[in-house]
Coordinates of C-alpha atoms in Angstrom, one line a residue:
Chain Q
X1 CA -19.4 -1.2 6.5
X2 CA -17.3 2.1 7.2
X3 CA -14.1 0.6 6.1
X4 CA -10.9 0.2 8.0
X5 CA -11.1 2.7 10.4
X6 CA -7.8 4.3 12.1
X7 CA -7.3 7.0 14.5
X8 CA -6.1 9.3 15.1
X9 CA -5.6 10.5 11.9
X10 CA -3.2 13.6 12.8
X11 CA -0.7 13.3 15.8
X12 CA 1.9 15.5 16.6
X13 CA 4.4 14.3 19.4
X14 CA 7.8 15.6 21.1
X15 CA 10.7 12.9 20.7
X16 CA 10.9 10.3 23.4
X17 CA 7.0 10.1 23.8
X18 CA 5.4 7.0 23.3
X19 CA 3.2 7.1 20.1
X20 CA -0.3 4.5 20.0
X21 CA -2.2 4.1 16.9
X22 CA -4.9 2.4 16.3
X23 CA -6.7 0.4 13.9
X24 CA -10.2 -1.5 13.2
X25 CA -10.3 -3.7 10.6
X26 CA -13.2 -4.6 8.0
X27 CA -15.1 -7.2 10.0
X28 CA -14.7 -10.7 8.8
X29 CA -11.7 -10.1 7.5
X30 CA -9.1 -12.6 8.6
X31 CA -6.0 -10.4 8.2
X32 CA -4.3 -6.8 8.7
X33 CA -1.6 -5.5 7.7
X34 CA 0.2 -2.3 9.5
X35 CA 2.5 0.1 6.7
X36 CA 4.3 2.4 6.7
X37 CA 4.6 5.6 3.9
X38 CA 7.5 8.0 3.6
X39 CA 8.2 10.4 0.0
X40 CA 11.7 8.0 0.0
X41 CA 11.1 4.7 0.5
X42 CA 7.2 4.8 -0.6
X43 CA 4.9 1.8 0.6
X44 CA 6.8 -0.5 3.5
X45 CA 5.1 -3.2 5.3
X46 CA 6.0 -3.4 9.0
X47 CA 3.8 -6.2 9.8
X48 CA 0.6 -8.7 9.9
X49 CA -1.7 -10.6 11.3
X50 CA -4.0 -13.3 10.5
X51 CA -6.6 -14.3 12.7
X52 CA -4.8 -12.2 16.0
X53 CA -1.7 -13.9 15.3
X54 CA 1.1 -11.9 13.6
X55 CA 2.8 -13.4 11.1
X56 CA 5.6 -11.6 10.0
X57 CA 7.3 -8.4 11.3
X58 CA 10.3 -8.5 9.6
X59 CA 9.8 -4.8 8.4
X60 CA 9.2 -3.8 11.9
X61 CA 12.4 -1.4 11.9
X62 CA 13.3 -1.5 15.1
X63 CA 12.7 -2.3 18.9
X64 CA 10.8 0.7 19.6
X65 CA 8.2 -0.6 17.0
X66 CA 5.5 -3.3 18.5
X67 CA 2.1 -4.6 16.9
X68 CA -0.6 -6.2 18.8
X69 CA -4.0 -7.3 17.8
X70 CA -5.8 -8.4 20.8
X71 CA -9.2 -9.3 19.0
X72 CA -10.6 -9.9 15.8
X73 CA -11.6 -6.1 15.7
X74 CA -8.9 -4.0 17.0
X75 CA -5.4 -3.5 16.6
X76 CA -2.6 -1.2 17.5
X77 CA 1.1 -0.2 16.2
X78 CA 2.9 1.6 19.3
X79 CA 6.4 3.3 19.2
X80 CA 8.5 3.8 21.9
X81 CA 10.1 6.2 22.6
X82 CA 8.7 8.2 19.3
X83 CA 12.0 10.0 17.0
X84 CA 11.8 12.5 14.1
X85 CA 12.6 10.1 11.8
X86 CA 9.6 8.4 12.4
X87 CA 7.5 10.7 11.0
X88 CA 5.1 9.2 8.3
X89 CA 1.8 8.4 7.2
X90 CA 0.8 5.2 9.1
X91 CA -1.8 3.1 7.2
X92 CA -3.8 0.1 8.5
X93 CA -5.1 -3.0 6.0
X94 CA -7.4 -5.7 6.0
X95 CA -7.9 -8.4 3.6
X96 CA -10.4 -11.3 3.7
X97 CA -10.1 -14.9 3.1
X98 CA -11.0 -16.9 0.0
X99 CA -11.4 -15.7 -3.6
X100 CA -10.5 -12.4 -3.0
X101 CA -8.0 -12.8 0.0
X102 CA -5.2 -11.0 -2.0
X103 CA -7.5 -8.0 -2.4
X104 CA -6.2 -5.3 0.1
X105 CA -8.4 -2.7 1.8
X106 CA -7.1 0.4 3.5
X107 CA -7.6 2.6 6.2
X108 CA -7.5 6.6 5.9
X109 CA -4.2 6.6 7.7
X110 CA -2.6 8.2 10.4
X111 CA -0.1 11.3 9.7
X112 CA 2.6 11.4 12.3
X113 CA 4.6 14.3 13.2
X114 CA 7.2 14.0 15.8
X115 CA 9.1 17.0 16.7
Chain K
X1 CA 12.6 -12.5 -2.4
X2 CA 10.0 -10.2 -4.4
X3 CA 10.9 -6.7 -6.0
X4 CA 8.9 -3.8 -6.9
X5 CA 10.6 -1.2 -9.3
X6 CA 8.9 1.7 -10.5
X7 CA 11.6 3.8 -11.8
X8 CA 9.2 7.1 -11.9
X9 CA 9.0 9.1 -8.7
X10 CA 7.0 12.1 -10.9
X11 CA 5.6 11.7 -14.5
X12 CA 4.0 14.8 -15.7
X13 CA 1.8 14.5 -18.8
X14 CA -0.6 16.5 -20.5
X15 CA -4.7 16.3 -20.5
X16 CA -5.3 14.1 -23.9
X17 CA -1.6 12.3 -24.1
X18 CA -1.2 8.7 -23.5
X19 CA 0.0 7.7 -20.2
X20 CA 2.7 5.0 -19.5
X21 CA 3.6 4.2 -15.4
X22 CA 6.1 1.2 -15.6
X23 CA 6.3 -1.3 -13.0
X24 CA 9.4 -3.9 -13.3
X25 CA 9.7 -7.1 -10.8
X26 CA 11.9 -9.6 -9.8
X27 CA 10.3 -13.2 -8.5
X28 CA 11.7 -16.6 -9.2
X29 CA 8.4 -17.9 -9.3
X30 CA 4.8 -17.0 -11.0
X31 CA 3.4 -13.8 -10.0
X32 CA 0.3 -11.9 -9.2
X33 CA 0.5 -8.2 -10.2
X34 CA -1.7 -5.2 -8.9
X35 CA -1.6 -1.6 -9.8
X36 CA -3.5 0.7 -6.3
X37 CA -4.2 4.3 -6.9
X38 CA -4.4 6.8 -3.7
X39 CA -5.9 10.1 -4.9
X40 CA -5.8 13.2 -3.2
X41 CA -7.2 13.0 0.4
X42 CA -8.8 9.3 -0.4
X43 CA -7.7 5.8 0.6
X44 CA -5.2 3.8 -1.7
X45 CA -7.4 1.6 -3.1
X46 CA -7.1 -1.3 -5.5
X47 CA -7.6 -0.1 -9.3
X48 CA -7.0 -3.4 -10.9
X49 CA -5.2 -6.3 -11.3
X50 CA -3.5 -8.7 -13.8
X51 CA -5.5 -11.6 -13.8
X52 CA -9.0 -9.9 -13.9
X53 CA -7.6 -8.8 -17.4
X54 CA -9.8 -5.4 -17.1
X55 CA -9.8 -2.2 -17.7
X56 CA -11.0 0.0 -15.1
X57 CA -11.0 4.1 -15.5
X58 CA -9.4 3.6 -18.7
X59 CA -6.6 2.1 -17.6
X60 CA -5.2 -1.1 -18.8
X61 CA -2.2 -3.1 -17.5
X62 CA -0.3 -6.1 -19.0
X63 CA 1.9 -8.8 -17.6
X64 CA 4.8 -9.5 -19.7
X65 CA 6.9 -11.9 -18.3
X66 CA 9.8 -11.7 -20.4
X67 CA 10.1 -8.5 -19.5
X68 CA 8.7 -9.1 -16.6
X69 CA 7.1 -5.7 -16.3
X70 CA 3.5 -4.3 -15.5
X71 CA 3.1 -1.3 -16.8
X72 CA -0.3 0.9 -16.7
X73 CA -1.5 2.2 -19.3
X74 CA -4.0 4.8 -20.6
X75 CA -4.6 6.7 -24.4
X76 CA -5.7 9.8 -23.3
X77 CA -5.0 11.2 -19.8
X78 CA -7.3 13.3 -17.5
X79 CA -7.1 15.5 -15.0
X80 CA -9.0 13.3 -12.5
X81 CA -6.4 10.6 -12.8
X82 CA -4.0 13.1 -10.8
X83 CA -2.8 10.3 -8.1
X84 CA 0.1 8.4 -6.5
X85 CA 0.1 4.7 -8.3
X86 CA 1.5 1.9 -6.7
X87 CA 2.4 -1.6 -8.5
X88 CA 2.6 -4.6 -6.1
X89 CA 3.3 -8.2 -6.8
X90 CA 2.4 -11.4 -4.9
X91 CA 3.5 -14.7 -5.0
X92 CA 1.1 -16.9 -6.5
X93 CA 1.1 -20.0 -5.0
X94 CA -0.9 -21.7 -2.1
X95 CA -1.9 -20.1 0.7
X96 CA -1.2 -16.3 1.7
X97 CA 2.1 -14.7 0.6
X98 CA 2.5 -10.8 1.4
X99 CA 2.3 -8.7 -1.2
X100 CA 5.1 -6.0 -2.0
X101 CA 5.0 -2.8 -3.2
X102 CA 7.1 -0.6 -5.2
X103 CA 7.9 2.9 -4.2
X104 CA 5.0 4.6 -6.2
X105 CA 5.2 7.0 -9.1
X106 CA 2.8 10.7 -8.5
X107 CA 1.1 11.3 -11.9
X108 CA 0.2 14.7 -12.8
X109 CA -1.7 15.8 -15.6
X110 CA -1.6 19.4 -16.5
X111 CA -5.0 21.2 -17.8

């Protein structure tokens, strides 16, 4: 298996455009996790999903910020409209069920720029 | 609610000294402690947890609930373990419960 697999991993952006990343999780994993990394406020989770469903978004920050995982295999984390302060390395987690459900495995990440 | 506190954003040692990254938290309940290391251009990635009681790369890590830390430890440092570490708790209890993590702590060890 190639991992959790995100793209794109670099993405530059002007303020006010609408941002899309996306994510593929491990398969047979029954949940994902989207987070968000900044030098301040280190590791944040925005939101997650088991099985498709998501389960809590309380750290999503704000309206602009939505999460959708419209099949076991895909996911995305879309901002709209994109602002400077949202520039931040976007990683993507799955985790699987049973013994080792609290085992997390991570994506490569997505660097975001917006200018 | 779970908290995360590693009161190190930078801890510079030197190759051959022990290393120390504390990790404190705060949970009512009993929790389940991890340490994940991201090295240069690689994935954060699990590098072990309490309950497996191992030590992996050197590196050990004890649960002290009194203290209720979780601090990483290693005798002698080396130059490959140059990495951000994060400490992240869990509830343990039935069924899934997000895990938290602190803010990380960059280790640097100088040649």
């Amino acid at each position: 298996d190639a991992g959790v697999i995100q793209s794109p991993r670099h993405e530059v952006t002007e303020m006010g455009q609408e941002v899309t990343l996306r994510c593929k999780p491990i398969s047979g994993h029954d949940y994902l996790f989207w987070y968000r990394q900044t030098m301040m406020r280190g590791l944040e989770l925005l939101i997650y999903f088991n099985n498709n469903v998501p389960i809590d978004d309380s750290g999503m920050p704000e309206d602009r910020f939505s999460a959708k995982m419209p099949n076991a295999s895909f996911s995305t984390l879309k901002i709209q409209p994109s602002e400077p302060r949202d520039s931040a390395v976007y990683f993507c987690a799955s985790s699987p069920s049973g013994g080792y459900k609290n085992i997390q495995y991570f994506g490569a990440g997505t660097r975001l720029s917006v200018l | 609610a779970q908290r995360v506190t590693q009161p190190e954003k930078l801890l510079s040692v030197f190759k051959g000294a022990p290393v120390e990254l504390k990790c404190n938290y705060s949970y009512s309940g009993s929790p389940e402690l991890f340490w994940y290391v991201q090295y240069s251009r690689q994935r954060l990635q699990l590098l072990l947890r309490h309950i497996s009681r191992e030590s992996i790369k050197g590196f050990t890590a004890d649960l002290n609930k009194g203290e209720t830390s979780f601090h990483l430890k290693k005798p002698f440092a080396q130059e490959e373990d140059s990495a951000m570490y994060y400490c992240a708790l869990r509830p343990y209890s039935g069924g899934y419960q997000k895990v938290t993590f602190g803010t990380g702590t960059k280790l640097q060890v100088i040649p």
